[in-house]
C-alpha cells in the first residue's frame, strides 16, 4: 500500500490525473531510463520531429525514469490514458506479454548488429507481436535495440562454471530468470533504482545492462569486473494505449508511423555512439577489469542457453513459438546472405589481384 501511495503521489506531483482522458494536443512520454540515456535521446528527437510536423499543434512532455514510477507502473498509466507514450522493455513486459520474451532469449540475435537492426525493423513476426500487445490494450509502435547486454560482477566470469550460485540482478522477465538459472546463477529481480545500493551492500553480486546504463548508474564503481559476452541486446518497445492510437486522426497516426520508421536508423547509430562513449568514460574513471569472451567461451554459454527456448515456448504458447521460428529463420537467412556476399567480395578481390599480377607480368 505504501508503494502504491508513493506512486500516486508522484503522479499527482507531476500534474497528471489518473482519471483524465488523453489530451489531444499534449502527449506525455514516459521513459524507463534517466536523462542522457538512449531512451532519453530517442524521446528528445521524437519530440522534435512530431512537434515540427504538427506545426506545434502537438507538444510532447518527457518524463525520465523516476518521475512517474517503475516500468510496470508506466504501462499501467498508458492503459489508464494518464500518459500517451512510454517505453516498455522486453525484460519487464515479458511477465505480462510472454511473447515479447523472445527478445530476451540468449544467442538468438546475430553477432552482426546491422542484421539485427534490419530484421527487427522488417520482421514478419510484427503482426503476431501486435496481436499480443492488443490483447493487453496496447499498441506496439516500435522495437528498439539499445546495445549489447553486459555483465558486471565481483568475480571473473569466463565460463558457466563461474556463474554457479552467482546472485545476479535481472529484470522481471521469467525468461531472463530462466536464462541465468541455465548458467547456474541465482537471478534476483530488482527495480532499476535499487541495483546500485544492493551491489554496494553485497545483497547481489552482479547485474546485467547495456554499457550506457552501467556508466550512467555508476554500477562500475561497486564492481570488480565488466564482462562482454554478447548474449543478447537490450530491447525496448515503444507503446501507446491501443484506444489512444486508434482514435487519433489518420494524419496523426501516419505521422507517428512515419517518425518511428525514420527514427530506426537514427537511434541505431546513436546507441552505438553513446555506448562507445560511455565505455571510454568507464575506462577513464574506473579501475574495473575488462573481460571479453572468446568465441569458444561464448559457445559454452550458448549451448547452456538453448534449452531456455523450450521454456519460452511453454510460456508464450503457439504464437510465441511462431514468433521465435520467424525471427530465427530471418536472422539466419540474413547471416547466410551476408556471409555469401562477403565471400563473393573476397573472391572478386582475389580475381582483381590476380589480373593485376598478370598485367604486371606482361609489362
Short mmCIF file of C-alpha atoms in Angstrom, two decimals:
data_model
loop_
_atom_site.label_atom_id
_atom_site.label_comp_id
_atom_site.label_asym_id
_atom_site.label_seq_id
_atom_site.Cartn_x
_atom_site.Cartn_y
_atom_site.Cartn_z
CA UNK A 1 0.00 0.00 0.00
CA UNK A 2 2.82 2.41 0.83
CA UNK A 3 4.48 1.84 -2.54
CA UNK A 4 1.19 2.45 -4.35
CA UNK A 5 0.55 5.59 -2.31
CA UNK A 6 4.01 6.89 -3.18
CA UNK A 7 3.40 6.20 -6.85
CA UNK A 8 0.06 8.08 -6.82
CA UNK A 9 1.73 11.00 -5.01
CA UNK A 10 4.46 11.17 -7.66
CA UNK A 11 1.87 11.20 -10.42
CA UNK A 12 -0.11 13.94 -8.73
CA UNK A 13 3.07 15.97 -8.22
CA UNK A 14 3.73 15.70 -11.94
CA UNK A 15 0.33 17.22 -12.61
CA UNK A 16 -1.19 14.12 -14.17
CA UNK A 17 -4.73 13.00 -13.44
CA UNK A 18 -5.37 9.27 -13.46
CA UNK A 19 -8.98 9.83 -14.41
CA UNK A 20 -8.39 12.29 -17.23
CA UNK A 21 -8.59 11.19 -20.84
CA UNK A 22 -5.66 11.76 -23.14
CA UNK A 23 -5.37 15.41 -24.12
CA UNK A 24 -5.26 15.63 -27.90
CA UNK A 25 -2.56 18.30 -28.17
CA UNK A 26 -0.38 17.24 -25.20
CA UNK A 27 1.29 13.84 -25.33
CA UNK A 28 3.13 12.68 -22.23
CA UNK A 29 6.09 10.39 -22.92
CA UNK A 30 7.49 8.32 -20.01
CA UNK A 31 10.91 6.67 -20.02
CA UNK A 32 12.37 3.65 -18.25
CA UNK A 33 15.75 5.39 -18.12
CA UNK A 34 17.28 8.59 -16.80
CA UNK A 35 18.27 11.72 -18.70
CA UNK A 36 21.18 11.18 -21.08
CA UNK A 37 20.20 7.58 -21.80
CA UNK A 38 19.37 6.01 -25.17
CA UNK A 39 15.66 6.33 -24.40
CA UNK A 40 16.09 9.98 -23.48
CA UNK A 41 17.96 10.68 -26.73
CA UNK A 42 15.17 8.91 -28.65
CA UNK A 43 12.40 10.80 -26.85
CA UNK A 44 14.02 14.19 -27.45
CA UNK A 45 14.38 13.53 -31.18
CA UNK A 46 10.87 12.07 -31.40
CA UNK A 47 9.51 15.17 -29.66
CA UNK A 48 11.35 17.49 -32.04
CA UNK A 49 10.09 15.71 -35.16
CA UNK A 50 6.46 15.34 -34.04
CA UNK A 51 6.19 18.95 -32.89
CA UNK A 52 7.71 20.20 -36.15
CA UNK A 53 5.48 18.09 -38.40
CA UNK A 54 2.36 19.04 -36.49
CA UNK A 55 3.26 22.74 -36.77
CA UNK A 56 3.10 22.97 -32.99
CA UNK A 57 -0.40 21.52 -32.74
CA UNK A 58 1.07 18.65 -30.72
CA UNK A 59 3.51 19.15 -27.87
CA UNK A 60 5.28 16.35 -26.02
CA UNK A 61 6.35 16.32 -22.37
CA UNK A 62 9.12 13.87 -21.47
CA UNK A 63 9.24 12.15 -18.06
CA UNK A 64 12.59 10.43 -17.33
CA UNK A 65 12.83 7.37 -15.08
CA UNK A 66 11.71 8.01 -11.52
CA UNK A 67 9.27 10.79 -12.41
CA UNK A 68 6.18 8.59 -12.55
CA UNK A 69 7.09 5.16 -11.26
CA UNK A 70 8.61 1.83 -12.25
CA UNK A 71 8.37 0.21 -15.68
CA UNK A 72 5.23 -1.84 -14.84
CA UNK A 73 3.61 1.29 -13.41
CA UNK A 74 4.29 3.20 -16.62
CA UNK A 75 2.48 0.51 -18.60
CA UNK A 76 -0.46 0.81 -16.20
CA UNK A 77 -0.53 4.59 -16.74
CA UNK A 78 -0.65 4.04 -20.50
CA UNK A 79 -3.72 1.83 -20.11
CA UNK A 80 -5.38 4.48 -17.92
CA UNK A 81 -4.78 7.23 -20.52
CA UNK A 82 -2.81 9.18 -17.94
CA UNK A 83 0.15 9.21 -20.32
CA UNK A 84 0.17 8.67 -24.06
CA UNK A 85 3.59 7.18 -24.86
CA UNK A 86 6.06 5.05 -22.94
CA UNK A 87 8.91 2.63 -23.33
CA UNK A 88 8.26 -0.94 -22.22
CA UNK A 89 11.33 -3.15 -22.37
CA UNK A 90 11.05 -6.85 -23.10
CA UNK A 91 12.70 -7.63 -19.77
CA UNK A 92 9.77 -6.13 -17.88
CA UNK A 93 6.86 -6.59 -20.26
CA UNK A 94 7.60 -10.30 -20.67
CA UNK A 95 5.78 -11.03 -17.42
CA UNK A 96 2.59 -9.56 -18.94
CA UNK A 97 3.09 -10.38 -22.62
CA UNK A 98 5.08 -13.64 -22.68
CA UNK A 99 5.61 -13.45 -26.45
CA UNK A 100 7.87 -10.39 -26.12
CA UNK A 101 10.21 -12.52 -24.00
CA UNK A 102 11.66 -13.74 -27.31
CA UNK A 103 13.85 -10.62 -27.27
CA UNK A 104 15.45 -11.71 -24.00
CA UNK A 105 16.50 -15.14 -25.28
CA UNK A 106 20.26 -15.51 -25.28
CA UNK A 107 22.19 -16.06 -28.51
CA UNK A 108 19.14 -15.67 -30.75
CA UNK A 109 20.16 -12.39 -32.35
CA UNK A 110 23.02 -12.11 -34.81
CA UNK A 111 26.51 -11.08 -33.74
CA UNK A 112 26.21 -8.59 -36.61
CA UNK A 113 24.19 -5.71 -35.20
CA UNK A 114 23.31 -4.34 -38.63
CA UNK A 115 21.49 -7.59 -39.34
CA UNK A 116 19.61 -7.25 -36.05
CA UNK A 117 18.57 -3.71 -36.89
CA UNK A 118 17.27 -4.75 -40.30
CA UNK A 119 15.39 -7.83 -39.13
CA UNK A 120 13.79 -6.14 -36.11
CA UNK A 121 12.51 -3.37 -38.40
CA UNK A 122 11.04 -5.62 -41.09
CA UNK A 123 10.23 -8.92 -39.38
CA UNK A 124 7.14 -10.85 -40.44
CA UNK A 125 6.63 -11.57 -36.73
CA UNK A 126 5.46 -7.99 -36.16
CA UNK A 127 1.71 -8.71 -36.70
CA UNK A 128 1.87 -11.60 -34.22
CA UNK A 129 3.52 -9.35 -31.65
CA UNK A 130 0.98 -6.60 -32.33
CA UNK A 131 -1.80 -9.12 -31.72
CA UNK A 132 -0.31 -9.97 -28.32
CA UNK A 133 0.01 -6.27 -27.43
CA UNK A 134 -3.60 -5.63 -28.46
CA UNK A 135 -4.78 -8.30 -26.04
CA UNK A 136 -3.33 -6.06 -23.32
CA UNK A 137 -4.94 -2.92 -24.85
CA UNK A 138 -1.52 -1.73 -26.00
CA UNK A 139 -0.26 -0.55 -29.38
CA UNK A 140 3.24 -1.60 -30.43
CA UNK A 141 4.80 1.40 -32.18
CA UNK A 142 8.45 0.38 -32.40
CA UNK A 143 11.08 -2.21 -31.49
CA UNK A 144 14.28 -0.50 -30.40
CA UNK A 145 17.66 -2.16 -29.65
CA UNK A 146 19.77 -0.20 -27.16
CA UNK A 147 23.03 -2.15 -27.24
CA UNK A 148 24.56 -5.42 -26.10
CA UNK A 149 23.84 -6.62 -22.59
CA UNK A 150 27.00 -6.65 -20.48
CA UNK A 151 27.67 -8.36 -17.18
CA UNK A 152 29.33 -6.70 -14.21
CA UNK A 153 30.38 -8.85 -11.28
CA UNK A 154 32.51 -9.16 -8.17
CA UNK A 155 34.13 -12.23 -9.71
CA UNK A 156 35.68 -13.03 -13.09
CA UNK A 157 33.18 -14.84 -15.32
CA UNK A 158 34.58 -16.70 -18.30
CA UNK A 159 32.55 -19.93 -18.26
CA UNK A 160 29.16 -21.15 -16.99
CA UNK A 161 31.02 -22.75 -14.09
CA UNK A 162 32.00 -19.27 -12.92
CA UNK A 163 28.30 -18.40 -12.61
CA UNK A 164 27.46 -21.15 -10.15
CA UNK A 165 25.50 -19.57 -7.29
CA UNK A 166 26.10 -16.08 -8.69
CA UNK A 167 23.47 -13.63 -7.36
CA UNK A 168 22.74 -11.52 -10.42
CA UNK A 169 20.13 -8.80 -10.72
CA UNK A 170 17.79 -9.27 -13.66
CA UNK A 171 14.61 -7.58 -14.80
CA UNK A 172 11.30 -9.26 -14.01
CA UNK A 173 11.11 -11.36 -17.19
CA UNK A 174 10.57 -15.07 -16.43
CA UNK A 175 12.67 -15.94 -19.49
CA UNK A 176 15.56 -13.80 -18.28
CA UNK A 177 15.46 -15.56 -14.95
CA UNK A 178 15.46 -18.95 -16.71
CA UNK A 179 18.41 -17.85 -18.86
CA UNK A 180 20.60 -17.21 -15.85
CA UNK A 181 19.44 -20.30 -13.99
CA UNK A 182 20.57 -22.27 -17.04
CA UNK A 183 24.10 -20.99 -16.36
CA UNK A 184 23.85 -21.97 -12.69
CA UNK A 185 23.29 -18.41 -11.45
CA UNK A 186 20.77 -17.21 -8.86
CA UNK A 187 18.73 -14.41 -10.54
CA UNK A 188 17.34 -11.64 -8.32
CA UNK A 189 14.72 -9.38 -9.98
CA UNK A 190 15.03 -5.85 -8.57
CA UNK A 191 13.82 -2.37 -9.57
CA UNK A 192 16.43 -0.42 -11.55
CA UNK A 193 16.73 2.26 -8.85
CA UNK A 194 17.71 -0.32 -6.20
CA UNK A 195 20.54 -2.00 -8.10
CA UNK A 196 23.43 0.27 -7.03
CA UNK A 197 22.67 0.08 -3.32
CA UNK A 198 22.26 -3.70 -3.44
CA UNK A 199 25.55 -4.10 -5.30
CA UNK A 200 27.32 -1.89 -2.78
CA UNK A 201 25.88 -3.75 0.20
CA UNK A 202 26.62 -7.16 -1.32
CA UNK A 203 22.99 -8.26 -1.41
CA UNK A 204 23.61 -9.06 -5.06
CA UNK A 205 26.95 -9.90 -6.69
CA UNK A 206 26.38 -8.60 -10.17
CA UNK A 207 23.95 -7.25 -12.73
CA UNK A 208 23.32 -7.11 -16.47
CA UNK A 209 22.71 -3.98 -18.55
CA UNK A 210 24.00 -2.22 -21.67
CA UNK A 211 27.19 -0.18 -21.29
CA UNK A 212 25.47 3.22 -21.24
CA UNK A 213 23.32 2.17 -18.27
CA UNK A 214 26.30 0.75 -16.37
CA UNK A 215 28.06 4.10 -16.72
CA UNK A 216 25.15 6.45 -16.03
CA UNK A 217 24.03 4.46 -12.95
CA UNK A 218 27.66 4.11 -11.77
CA UNK A 219 27.43 0.34 -11.33
CA UNK A 220 31.09 0.05 -12.36
CA UNK A 221 32.07 1.88 -9.16
CA UNK A 222 30.98 -1.05 -6.99
CA UNK A 223 32.00 -3.97 -9.24
CA UNK A 224 35.35 -5.58 -9.98
CA UNK A 225 34.77 -6.99 -13.46
CA UNK A 226 32.96 -5.97 -16.64
CA UNK A 227 32.35 -8.95 -18.93
CA UNK A 228 31.37 -8.63 -22.59
CA UNK A 229 29.81 -11.87 -23.81
CA UNK A 230 27.17 -10.52 -26.21
CA UNK A 231 24.42 -12.88 -25.02
CA UNK A 232 21.59 -10.56 -26.09
CA UNK A 233 20.64 -6.98 -26.92
CA UNK A 234 18.73 -4.77 -24.54
CA UNK A 235 15.50 -4.28 -26.47
CA UNK A 236 12.70 -1.95 -25.55
CA UNK A 237 9.42 -1.29 -27.28
CA UNK A 238 7.63 1.99 -27.80
CA UNK A 239 3.98 1.70 -26.79
CA UNK A 240 0.74 3.64 -26.59
CA UNK A 241 -2.73 2.64 -25.49
CA UNK A 242 -4.47 0.86 -28.35
CA UNK A 243 -7.55 3.08 -27.95
CA UNK A 244 -5.48 6.26 -27.92
CA UNK A 245 -3.71 5.31 -31.15
CA UNK A 246 -6.80 4.06 -32.98
CA UNK A 247 -8.81 7.18 -32.08
CA UNK A 248 -6.19 9.56 -33.45
CA UNK A 249 -6.96 11.32 -36.74
CA UNK A 250 -5.41 9.45 -39.67
CA UNK A 251 -2.93 12.25 -40.26
CA UNK A 252 -1.58 11.88 -36.71
CA UNK A 253 -1.39 8.09 -36.93
CA UNK A 254 0.55 8.43 -40.17
CA UNK A 255 2.79 11.00 -38.52
CA UNK A 256 3.64 8.61 -35.68
CA UNK A 257 4.23 5.71 -38.07
CA UNK A 258 6.49 7.79 -40.32
CA UNK A 259 8.52 9.24 -37.46
CA UNK A 260 9.04 5.89 -35.71
CA UNK A 261 10.16 4.38 -39.02
CA UNK A 262 12.62 7.23 -39.62
CA UNK A 263 13.88 7.03 -36.04
CA UNK A 264 15.01 3.43 -36.55
CA UNK A 265 18.28 4.33 -38.30
CA UNK A 266 18.77 7.44 -36.14
CA UNK A 267 18.64 5.61 -32.81
CA UNK A 268 20.62 2.64 -34.09
CA UNK A 269 23.55 4.94 -34.84
CA UNK A 270 23.06 6.96 -31.66
CA UNK A 271 23.03 3.93 -29.35
CA UNK A 272 26.29 2.66 -30.85
CA UNK A 273 27.86 6.09 -30.40
CA UNK A 274 26.54 6.50 -26.86
CA UNK A 275 27.63 3.03 -25.71
CA UNK A 276 31.13 3.56 -27.09
CA UNK A 277 31.42 6.95 -25.41
CA UNK A 278 30.24 5.54 -22.07
CA UNK A 279 32.70 2.64 -22.33
CA UNK A 280 35.53 5.15 -22.70
CA UNK A 281 34.23 7.03 -19.67
CA UNK A 282 34.25 3.85 -17.60
CA UNK A 283 37.83 3.12 -18.68
CA UNK A 284 38.93 6.65 -17.80
CA UNK A 285 37.15 6.97 -14.45
CA UNK A 286 37.10 3.44 -13.08
CA UNK A 287 39.51 0.63 -12.27
CA UNK A 288 37.13 -2.18 -13.21
CA UNK A 289 38.79 -5.07 -15.06
CA UNK A 290 37.51 -5.66 -18.61
CA UNK A 291 36.94 -9.20 -19.91
CA UNK A 292 35.86 -10.00 -23.48
CA UNK A 293 34.89 -13.61 -24.01
CA UNK A 294 36.35 -15.53 -26.94
CA UNK A 295 34.09 -17.32 -29.43
CA UNK A 296 34.95 -20.61 -27.73
CA UNK A 297 33.95 -19.22 -24.34
CA UNK A 298 30.72 -17.76 -25.75
CA UNK A 299 29.88 -21.12 -27.30
CA UNK A 300 29.83 -22.72 -23.85
CA UNK A 301 27.20 -20.21 -22.73
CA UNK A 302 25.30 -20.58 -26.00
CA UNK A 303 24.96 -24.33 -25.51
CA UNK A 304 23.67 -23.85 -21.97
CA UNK A 305 21.13 -21.27 -23.17
CA UNK A 306 19.40 -23.33 -25.87
CA UNK A 307 17.01 -25.31 -23.58
CA UNK A 308 15.58 -21.98 -22.39
CA UNK A 309 13.87 -21.69 -25.78
CA UNK A 310 11.67 -24.60 -24.80
CA UNK A 311 10.74 -22.75 -21.61
CA UNK A 312 9.88 -19.69 -23.71
CA UNK A 313 7.59 -21.74 -25.97
CA UNK A 314 5.91 -23.27 -22.93
CA UNK A 315 5.19 -19.79 -21.54
CA UNK A 316 4.39 -17.99 -24.79
CA UNK A 317 2.41 -20.77 -26.45
CA UNK A 318 1.82 -21.43 -30.14
CA UNK A 319 2.02 -17.75 -31.08
CA UNK A 320 5.30 -17.35 -29.26
CA UNK A 321 6.68 -20.42 -31.00
CA UNK A 322 5.77 -18.92 -34.39
CA UNK A 323 7.44 -15.63 -33.44
CA UNK A 324 10.61 -17.46 -32.44
CA UNK A 325 10.62 -19.54 -35.62
CA UNK A 326 10.16 -16.47 -37.84
CA UNK A 327 12.87 -14.41 -36.14
CA UNK A 328 15.33 -17.30 -36.11
CA UNK A 329 14.69 -18.00 -39.80
CA UNK A 330 15.03 -14.34 -40.81
CA UNK A 331 18.20 -13.79 -38.78
CA UNK A 332 19.93 -16.92 -40.07
CA UNK A 333 18.89 -16.12 -43.67
CA UNK A 334 20.39 -12.62 -43.41
CA UNK A 335 23.58 -14.03 -41.90
CA UNK A 336 23.85 -16.58 -44.71
CA UNK A 337 23.23 -13.96 -47.39
CA UNK A 338 25.73 -11.55 -45.89
CA UNK A 339 28.28 -14.34 -45.46
CA UNK A 340 27.84 -15.32 -49.08
CA UNK A 341 28.20 -11.72 -50.21
CA UNK A 342 31.36 -11.34 -48.15
CA UNK A 343 32.84 -14.46 -49.74
CA UNK A 344 31.90 -13.21 -53.21
CA UNK A 345 33.57 -9.87 -52.45
CA UNK A 346 36.71 -11.65 -51.26
CA UNK A 347 36.75 -13.80 -54.42
CA UNK A 348 36.31 -10.73 -56.59
CA UNK A 349 39.21 -9.03 -54.84
CA UNK A 350 41.38 -12.09 -55.34
CA UNK A 351 40.45 -12.17 -59.05
CA UNK A 352 41.25 -8.47 -59.41
CA UNK A 353 44.54 -9.01 -57.63
CA UNK A 354 45.37 -11.90 -59.94
CA UNK A 355 44.55 -9.78 -63.00
CA UNK A 356 46.82 -7.02 -61.70
CA UNK A 357 49.61 -9.53 -61.16
CA UNK A 358 49.14 -10.83 -64.72
CA UNK A 359 49.24 -7.28 -66.05
CA UNK A 360 52.44 -6.54 -64.17
CA UNK A 361 53.97 -9.71 -65.55
CA UNK A 362 53.03 -8.76 -69.07
CA UNK A 363 54.66 -5.35 -68.70
#
